[in-house]
mmCIF file of C-alpha atoms in Angstrom:
data_model
loop_
_atom_site.group_PDB
_atom_site.id
_atom_site.type_symbol
_atom_site.label_atom_id
_atom_site.label_comp_id
_atom_site.label_asym_id
_atom_site.label_seq_id
_atom_site.Cartn_x
_atom_site.Cartn_y
_atom_site.Cartn_z
ATOM 1 C CA MET A 1 18.794 160.402 -41.315
ATOM 2 C CA PRO A 2 22.452 161.203 -40.926
ATOM 3 C CA GLY A 3 25.412 160.008 -43.298
ATOM 4 C CA ARG A 4 24.097 158.567 -46.806
ATOM 5 C CA ASN A 5 23.164 155.962 -48.877
ATOM 6 C CA LYS A 6 25.621 155.616 -51.724
ATOM 7 C CA GLU A 7 22.957 156.706 -54.370
ATOM 8 C CA GLU A 8 22.316 160.143 -52.311
ATOM 9 C CA LYS A 9 24.890 163.366 -52.317
ATOM 10 C CA VAL A 10 24.797 165.470 -49.573
ATOM 11 C CA ASP A 11 27.005 168.436 -48.989
ATOM 12 C CA ILE A 12 28.798 168.621 -45.495
ATOM 13 C CA SER A 13 29.115 171.591 -43.546
ATOM 14 C CA LEU A 14 31.355 174.655 -43.465
ATOM 15 C CA ARG A 15 32.562 173.756 -40.298
ATOM 16 C CA ALA A 16 33.284 170.349 -41.469
ATOM 17 C CA LYS A 17 35.143 171.540 -44.512
ATOM 18 C CA MET A 18 37.622 173.407 -41.958
ATOM 19 C CA ILE A 19 38.465 171.104 -39.394
ATOM 20 C CA ARG A 20 38.855 168.561 -42.146
ATOM 21 C CA GLY A 21 41.303 171.140 -43.770
ATOM 22 C CA ALA A 22 42.980 171.699 -40.113
ATOM 23 C CA VAL A 23 43.466 167.674 -40.079
ATOM 24 C CA SER A 24 45.015 167.222 -43.178
ATOM 25 C CA GLU A 25 47.541 170.261 -42.617
ATOM 26 C CA PHE A 26 48.367 169.038 -39.083
ATOM 27 C CA ASN A 27 49.067 165.255 -40.848
ATOM 28 C CA LYS A 28 51.214 166.633 -43.267
ATOM 29 C CA ASN A 29 53.591 168.086 -40.770
ATOM 30 C CA SER A 30 56.005 165.274 -39.479
ATOM 31 C CA PHE A 31 57.016 167.441 -36.430
ATOM 32 C CA LEU A 32 53.945 167.687 -35.074
ATOM 33 C CA LYS A 33 52.242 164.405 -36.053
ATOM 34 C CA ASN A 34 55.265 162.801 -34.741
ATOM 35 C CA HIS A 35 54.944 164.742 -31.101
ATOM 36 C CA PHE A 36 51.232 164.555 -30.564
ATOM 37 C CA VAL A 37 50.251 161.251 -32.162
ATOM 38 C CA ASN A 38 53.322 159.041 -31.845
ATOM 39 C CA GLY A 39 55.292 160.799 -28.833
ATOM 40 C CA ASP A 40 54.209 158.505 -25.908
ATOM 41 C CA ARG A 41 53.646 155.350 -27.877
ATOM 42 C CA ASN A 42 53.552 152.571 -25.722
ATOM 43 C CA VAL A 43 53.517 154.848 -22.252
ATOM 44 C CA SER A 44 50.219 154.465 -20.371
ATOM 45 C CA ASP A 45 49.305 157.934 -18.449
ATOM 46 C CA ILE A 46 46.076 156.740 -17.859
ATOM 47 C CA ASP A 47 45.843 158.660 -14.467
ATOM 48 C CA LYS A 48 47.690 161.977 -15.368
ATOM 49 C CA HIS A 49 46.401 165.275 -16.473
ATOM 50 C CA TYR A 50 42.745 165.069 -17.134
ATOM 51 C CA LYS A 51 39.705 165.747 -15.122
ATOM 52 C CA TYR A 52 36.314 164.496 -15.699
ATOM 53 C CA SER A 53 33.118 166.783 -14.666
ATOM 54 C CA ASP A 54 31.676 166.338 -11.004
ATOM 55 C CA ASP A 55 29.304 163.836 -12.053
ATOM 56 C CA TYR A 56 31.675 161.323 -13.102
ATOM 57 C CA GLN A 57 34.339 159.415 -11.247
ATOM 58 C CA ALA A 58 37.079 157.325 -12.686
ATOM 59 C CA ILE A 59 38.303 153.897 -11.115
ATOM 60 C CA ARG A 60 41.586 151.948 -11.841
ATOM 61 C CA CYS A 61 41.152 148.364 -11.971
ATOM 62 C CA ASP A 62 44.376 146.967 -13.865
ATOM 63 C CA LEU A 63 44.367 143.730 -15.009
ATOM 64 C CA PRO A 64 48.011 141.980 -15.071
ATOM 65 C CA ASP A 65 49.186 142.813 -18.289
ATOM 66 C CA PHE A 66 47.676 146.378 -18.936
ATOM 67 C CA PRO A 67 45.923 148.848 -17.123
ATOM 68 C CA MET A 68 41.904 149.814 -17.297
ATOM 69 C CA GLU A 69 39.790 152.571 -16.416
ATOM 70 C CA LEU A 70 36.390 152.093 -15.432
ATOM 71 C CA LEU A 71 34.055 155.440 -15.799
ATOM 72 C CA GLU A 72 30.954 155.972 -13.587
ATOM 73 C CA LYS A 73 27.982 158.342 -14.030
ATOM 74 C CA LYS A 74 27.119 159.071 -10.228
ATOM 75 C CA GLY A 75 23.786 157.859 -9.484
ATOM 76 C CA SER A 76 23.124 156.146 -12.672
ATOM 77 C CA GLN A 77 20.561 153.275 -13.010
ATOM 78 C CA SER A 78 21.379 152.782 -16.648
ATOM 79 C CA PRO A 79 21.746 148.859 -17.293
ATOM 80 C CA TRP A 80 24.707 149.343 -19.879
ATOM 81 C CA ILE A 81 28.491 148.793 -19.661
ATOM 82 C CA ILE A 82 30.483 149.603 -22.680
ATOM 83 C CA LEU A 83 33.914 147.925 -23.540
ATOM 84 C CA GLN A 84 36.007 150.510 -25.283
ATOM 85 C CA LEU A 85 38.653 149.587 -27.514
ATOM 86 C CA HIS A 86 40.739 152.502 -28.548
ATOM 87 C CA GLY A 87 42.210 153.045 -32.313
ATOM 88 C CA GLY A 88 45.979 153.805 -32.910
ATOM 89 C CA GLY A 89 46.692 151.091 -35.615
ATOM 90 C CA TYR A 90 47.805 148.848 -32.642
ATOM 91 C CA VAL A 91 51.214 150.906 -32.456
ATOM 92 C CA ASN A 92 49.671 153.858 -30.096
ATOM 93 C CA ALA A 93 48.512 153.552 -26.474
ATOM 94 C CA PHE A 94 45.824 155.014 -24.655
ATOM 95 C CA LYS A 95 45.384 158.973 -24.971
ATOM 96 C CA HIS A 96 43.232 160.931 -23.089
ATOM 97 C CA GLN A 97 40.960 162.010 -26.279
ATOM 98 C CA TYR A 98 39.739 158.433 -25.512
ATOM 99 C CA ARG A 99 38.394 159.611 -21.942
ATOM 100 C CA GLY A 100 36.250 162.450 -23.549
ATOM 101 C CA MET A 101 35.016 159.252 -26.244
ATOM 102 C CA ALA A 102 34.310 157.379 -22.969
ATOM 103 C CA LYS A 103 31.956 160.138 -21.638
ATOM 104 C CA ASN A 104 30.404 160.598 -25.171
ATOM 105 C CA TYR A 105 29.382 156.743 -24.860
ATOM 106 C CA SER A 106 28.313 157.294 -21.585
ATOM 107 C CA ILE A 107 26.003 160.108 -22.465
ATOM 108 C CA ALA A 108 24.437 158.243 -25.517
ATOM 109 C CA ALA A 109 23.725 155.266 -23.474
ATOM 110 C CA GLY A 110 22.014 156.857 -20.673
ATOM 111 C CA GLY A 111 24.797 157.309 -18.223
ATOM 112 C CA ALA A 112 26.136 153.505 -19.109
ATOM 113 C CA LYS A 113 29.689 152.843 -17.203
ATOM 114 C CA VAL A 114 32.321 152.535 -20.021
ATOM 115 C CA LEU A 115 35.634 150.459 -19.462
ATOM 116 C CA THR A 116 38.265 151.691 -21.507
ATOM 117 C CA ILE A 117 41.432 149.542 -21.715
ATOM 118 C CA ASP A 118 45.348 150.479 -22.158
ATOM 119 C CA TYR A 119 46.039 147.283 -24.395
ATOM 120 C CA ARG A 120 49.416 146.292 -25.334
ATOM 121 C CA VAL A 121 50.873 147.763 -28.395
ATOM 122 C CA ALA A 122 53.498 146.898 -31.481
ATOM 123 C CA PRO A 123 56.079 146.585 -32.048
ATOM 124 C CA GLU A 124 56.982 145.481 -28.621
ATOM 125 C CA HIS A 125 53.837 143.352 -28.214
ATOM 126 C CA THR A 126 52.810 141.875 -31.467
ATOM 127 C CA PHE A 127 49.617 139.691 -32.041
ATOM 128 C CA PRO A 128 48.109 138.136 -29.877
ATOM 129 C CA ALA A 129 48.653 141.007 -27.510
ATOM 130 C CA ALA A 130 46.260 143.046 -28.276
ATOM 131 C CA PHE A 131 43.458 140.737 -29.175
ATOM 132 C CA ASP A 132 44.037 138.665 -25.720
ATOM 133 C CA ASP A 133 44.020 142.264 -23.582
ATOM 134 C CA GLY A 134 40.609 142.569 -25.426
ATOM 135 C CA VAL A 135 39.572 139.190 -24.619
ATOM 136 C CA ALA A 136 40.760 139.262 -20.811
ATOM 137 C CA ALA A 137 38.744 142.829 -20.097
ATOM 138 C CA TYR A 138 35.529 141.017 -21.740
ATOM 139 C CA GLU A 139 35.690 138.372 -19.616
ATOM 140 C CA TRP A 140 36.709 140.341 -16.558
ATOM 141 C CA LEU A 141 33.525 142.129 -17.160
ATOM 142 C CA LEU A 142 31.642 138.786 -16.771
ATOM 143 C CA SER A 143 33.664 137.704 -13.985
ATOM 144 C CA GLN A 144 32.446 140.893 -12.118
ATOM 145 C CA GLY A 145 28.901 140.189 -12.594
ATOM 146 C CA TYR A 146 28.367 142.079 -15.646
ATOM 147 C CA ARG A 147 25.753 140.298 -18.053
ATOM 148 C CA ASN A 148 26.872 139.753 -21.573
ATOM 149 C CA GLU A 149 23.278 141.165 -23.107
ATOM 150 C CA ASN A 150 24.242 144.319 -20.969
ATOM 151 C CA ILE A 151 27.821 144.473 -22.534
ATOM 152 C CA ILE A 152 28.363 146.650 -25.853
ATOM 153 C CA LEU A 153 31.668 146.345 -27.524
ATOM 154 C CA ALA A 154 32.680 149.738 -28.887
ATOM 155 C CA GLY A 155 36.140 150.853 -31.061
ATOM 156 C CA ASP A 156 37.227 153.116 -33.856
ATOM 157 C CA SER A 157 39.628 152.157 -36.138
ATOM 158 C CA ALA A 158 41.906 149.484 -35.128
ATOM 159 C CA GLY A 159 39.606 149.575 -32.179
ATOM 160 C CA GLY A 160 36.507 148.759 -33.927
ATOM 161 C CA GLY A 161 38.452 145.883 -35.763
ATOM 162 C CA LEU A 162 39.589 144.488 -32.362
ATOM 163 C CA ALA A 163 35.897 144.223 -31.302
ATOM 164 C CA MET A 164 34.959 142.499 -33.751
ATOM 165 C CA ALA A 165 37.819 140.056 -33.667
ATOM 166 C CA VAL A 166 36.944 139.703 -29.868
ATOM 167 C CA CYS A 167 33.536 138.608 -31.029
ATOM 168 C CA HIS A 168 34.650 136.242 -33.309
ATOM 169 C CA TYR A 169 36.496 134.564 -30.704
ATOM 170 C CA LEU A 170 33.602 134.452 -28.249
ATOM 171 C CA ARG A 171 31.291 133.072 -30.723
ATOM 172 C CA ASP A 172 34.014 130.580 -31.911
ATOM 173 C CA ASN A 173 34.429 129.479 -28.770
ATOM 174 C CA ASP A 174 30.638 129.230 -27.432
ATOM 175 C CA LYS A 175 31.122 131.755 -25.007
ATOM 176 C CA PRO A 176 28.460 134.617 -24.356
ATOM 177 C CA ILE A 177 28.546 137.298 -26.792
ATOM 178 C CA PRO A 178 27.976 140.773 -26.450
ATOM 179 C CA ARG A 179 24.754 142.274 -26.890
ATOM 180 C CA ALA A 180 26.063 144.933 -29.403
ATOM 181 C CA ILE A 181 29.024 146.372 -31.710
ATOM 182 C CA ILE A 182 29.475 149.817 -32.065
ATOM 183 C CA ALA A 183 32.531 150.181 -34.676
ATOM 184 C CA MET A 184 33.633 153.761 -35.697
ATOM 185 C CA SER A 185 35.942 153.464 -39.151
ATOM 186 C CA PRO A 186 36.768 150.107 -38.140
ATOM 187 C CA TRP A 187 39.983 148.686 -39.660
ATOM 188 C CA THR A 188 39.024 144.927 -40.515
ATOM 189 C CA ASP A 189 41.442 144.330 -42.848
ATOM 190 C CA LEU A 190 45.167 144.423 -42.319
ATOM 191 C CA ALA A 191 46.229 142.676 -45.669
ATOM 192 C CA ALA A 192 44.405 146.594 -47.025
ATOM 193 C CA THR A 193 42.899 144.765 -49.932
ATOM 194 C CA GLY A 194 40.316 147.206 -50.331
ATOM 195 C CA GLU A 195 39.676 149.292 -53.363
ATOM 196 C CA SER A 196 39.641 152.374 -51.197
ATOM 197 C CA TYR A 197 42.985 152.114 -50.155
ATOM 198 C CA THR A 198 44.297 153.424 -53.852
ATOM 199 C CA SER A 199 41.070 155.064 -54.873
ATOM 200 C CA ASN A 200 40.788 157.462 -51.597
ATOM 201 C CA VAL A 201 44.720 158.335 -51.458
ATOM 202 C CA ALA A 202 43.922 161.866 -52.937
ATOM 203 C CA ILE A 203 41.271 163.033 -50.625
ATOM 204 C CA ASP A 204 42.123 161.446 -47.199
ATOM 205 C CA PRO A 205 43.391 163.730 -44.592
ATOM 206 C CA ILE A 206 44.710 161.525 -42.509
ATOM 207 C CA PHE A 207 46.759 158.672 -44.454
ATOM 208 C CA GLY A 208 46.815 160.169 -47.690
ATOM 209 C CA SER A 209 48.916 162.899 -46.723
ATOM 210 C CA GLY A 210 51.950 160.883 -46.256
ATOM 211 C CA PRO A 211 53.496 156.905 -45.085
ATOM 212 C CA SER A 212 51.920 155.344 -42.213
ATOM 213 C CA ASP A 213 52.230 152.665 -40.174
ATOM 214 C CA ILE A 214 48.491 152.104 -40.026
ATOM 215 C CA ILE A 215 48.368 151.815 -43.876
ATOM 216 C CA ASN A 216 51.804 149.763 -44.508
ATOM 217 C CA LYS A 217 51.849 146.524 -42.959
ATOM 218 C CA SER A 218 51.179 146.613 -39.628
ATOM 219 C CA SER A 219 54.229 145.608 -37.184
ATOM 220 C CA TYR A 220 51.259 144.206 -35.138
ATOM 221 C CA ILE A 221 50.914 141.575 -37.204
ATOM 222 C CA GLY A 222 54.364 139.704 -36.257
ATOM 223 C CA GLU A 223 54.791 136.292 -37.724
ATOM 224 C CA ALA A 224 50.993 135.653 -37.846
ATOM 225 C CA GLU A 225 48.909 135.294 -41.028
ATOM 226 C CA VAL A 226 47.309 138.722 -41.930
ATOM 227 C CA THR A 227 43.960 136.636 -42.846
ATOM 228 C CA ASN A 228 43.518 135.607 -39.583
ATOM 229 C CA PRO A 229 40.088 136.562 -38.391
ATOM 230 C CA TYR A 230 41.536 137.750 -34.998
ATOM 231 C CA ILE A 231 43.820 140.083 -36.612
ATOM 232 C CA SER A 232 41.607 140.714 -39.858
ATOM 233 C CA PRO A 233 38.054 139.743 -38.787
ATOM 234 C CA LEU A 234 36.848 141.053 -42.331
ATOM 235 C CA TYR A 235 37.920 137.139 -43.236
ATOM 236 C CA GLY A 236 35.826 135.594 -40.390
ATOM 237 C CA ASP A 237 32.373 134.286 -40.780
ATOM 238 C CA PHE A 238 30.008 136.693 -39.190
ATOM 239 C CA THR A 239 26.989 133.971 -38.530
ATOM 240 C CA GLY A 240 26.057 134.179 -35.022
ATOM 241 C CA PHE A 241 27.133 138.258 -34.358
ATOM 242 C CA PRO A 242 24.983 140.379 -32.502
ATOM 243 C CA THR A 243 23.515 143.596 -33.811
ATOM 244 C CA MET A 244 25.980 146.126 -34.899
ATOM 245 C CA LEU A 245 26.271 149.888 -35.811
ATOM 246 C CA ILE A 246 29.050 150.933 -38.427
ATOM 247 C CA GLN A 247 29.939 154.213 -39.292
ATOM 248 C CA VAL A 248 32.493 155.363 -42.164
ATOM 249 C CA GLY A 249 32.933 158.813 -43.904
ATOM 250 C CA THR A 250 33.519 158.685 -47.908
ATOM 251 C CA HIS A 251 36.970 160.875 -47.796
ATOM 252 C CA GLU A 252 38.741 157.375 -45.689
ATOM 253 C CA MET A 253 41.325 155.185 -47.039
ATOM 254 C CA LEU A 254 39.747 152.429 -44.675
ATOM 255 C CA PHE A 255 36.452 152.910 -46.319
ATOM 256 C CA SER A 256 36.225 149.762 -47.990
ATOM 257 C CA ASP A 257 37.064 147.988 -44.795
ATOM 258 C CA ALA A 258 33.665 149.143 -43.158
ATOM 259 C CA ASP A 259 31.844 148.604 -46.588
ATOM 260 C CA LEU A 260 33.134 144.779 -47.017
ATOM 261 C CA VAL A 261 32.418 144.036 -43.388
ATOM 262 C CA ALA A 262 28.933 145.678 -43.417
ATOM 263 C CA ALA A 263 28.140 143.449 -46.815
ATOM 264 C CA LYS A 264 29.375 140.604 -45.537
ATOM 265 C CA ALA A 265 27.721 140.648 -41.871
ATOM 266 C CA LYS A 266 24.516 141.732 -43.680
ATOM 267 C CA ALA A 267 24.802 138.693 -45.927
ATOM 268 C CA ALA A 268 25.172 136.346 -42.779
ATOM 269 C CA ASP A 269 22.007 137.820 -41.515
ATOM 270 C CA VAL A 270 23.700 139.989 -39.070
ATOM 271 C CA GLU A 271 21.569 143.213 -38.189
ATOM 272 C CA VAL A 272 23.520 146.075 -39.200
ATOM 273 C CA THR A 273 23.161 149.732 -39.104
ATOM 274 C CA TYR A 274 25.399 151.113 -41.590
ATOM 275 C CA THR A 275 26.026 154.719 -41.978
ATOM 276 C CA ILE A 276 28.208 156.509 -44.585
ATOM 277 C CA TYR A 277 29.128 160.199 -43.768
ATOM 278 C CA GLU A 278 29.937 162.307 -46.700
ATOM 279 C CA GLY A 279 33.144 164.322 -47.027
ATOM 280 C CA MET A 280 34.037 162.721 -43.529
ATOM 281 C CA PHE A 281 37.565 161.621 -42.541
ATOM 282 C CA HIS A 282 39.002 158.931 -40.358
ATOM 283 C CA VAL A 283 37.230 158.631 -36.819
ATOM 284 C CA PHE A 284 35.834 162.239 -37.303
ATOM 285 C CA GLN A 285 33.660 161.221 -34.175
ATOM 286 C CA LEU A 286 36.745 162.252 -32.001
ATOM 287 C CA VAL A 287 35.794 165.902 -32.668
ATOM 288 C CA GLY A 288 32.748 165.310 -30.780
ATOM 289 C CA GLN A 289 30.222 168.191 -31.006
ATOM 290 C CA LEU A 290 32.525 170.751 -32.781
ATOM 291 C CA MET A 291 30.671 170.006 -36.348
ATOM 292 C CA PRO A 292 27.156 168.835 -37.363
ATOM 293 C CA GLU A 293 28.306 165.386 -39.015
ATOM 294 C CA SER A 294 30.006 164.358 -35.460
ATOM 295 C CA ARG A 295 27.201 165.444 -33.636
ATOM 296 C CA LYS A 296 24.743 163.470 -35.794
ATOM 297 C CA ALA A 297 26.999 160.721 -35.354
ATOM 298 C CA TRP A 298 26.669 160.365 -31.565
ATOM 299 C CA GLU A 299 23.222 161.186 -32.399
ATOM 300 C CA GLU A 300 23.226 157.831 -34.110
ATOM 301 C CA VAL A 301 24.741 156.150 -31.396
ATOM 302 C CA GLU A 302 22.397 157.033 -28.659
ATOM 303 C CA ALA A 303 19.429 156.067 -30.932
ATOM 304 C CA PHE A 304 20.976 152.746 -31.581
ATOM 305 C CA ILE A 305 21.676 151.909 -28.111
ATOM 306 C CA GLN A 306 18.089 153.036 -27.305
ATOM 307 C CA SER A 307 16.622 150.853 -30.133
ATOM 308 C CA LEU A 308 18.554 147.502 -28.533
#
């Protein structure tokens, strides 16, 4: 079984140790980090400089406030459509790496369609902009004839939290909820109250290497209350939620965000598959097939979808 239970000890691969070290060094270099991570913040380049393999096609289908891209595998009969909500602390816009994630989700779901949205981000657009965009994208799917039981919400980091926030809204307003949620390293508590925000500082290769907008009080919150479940879904009631897959690494400052929300959802009788990956860093799934741990994570996504 991928990952581990808390009582177990699992050695990580040599390749994972090397990649984790490289990630740490990258994040210590402010020039590289600012250029590659923050350089195009809030600038949509959703059409530029990326080519999918010939068996896929990408279609622009924008809404008034933000662009969207629908990825389709040619000839696929998969019943699933995945709404992908990207990470980036609500301050970074869509980046090409999420096209790679979209294809990975499609493969894991047997050729499913994947709708990725470039939702509005802070500081120009504070709450509820990203939240409203997530809800709008979901409602657009329903308006296009997609059935809620065939929709999966998927997101990483801020996107994982946003997926839960959107589901809180749908449940609160008696709207059709999605079949499932997939959350990778979800950011569920923007108040940053979890124990791991202090205990994992020394070992987190991303956030532990220096100040981060994702860990400091987010500009996305604006004048809203940080414990609003549509901002920090941890503080909401998970009764009636769909089944969830939550993945997290032990070396994350956001470890508590996943741990606490998994426990709260289980206490509300939500079916939760919660997997802890030893030694893994924030959203390690982004490296795809480059290390055994990330391969196992995507295999778990595939098995989870097959079980629905």
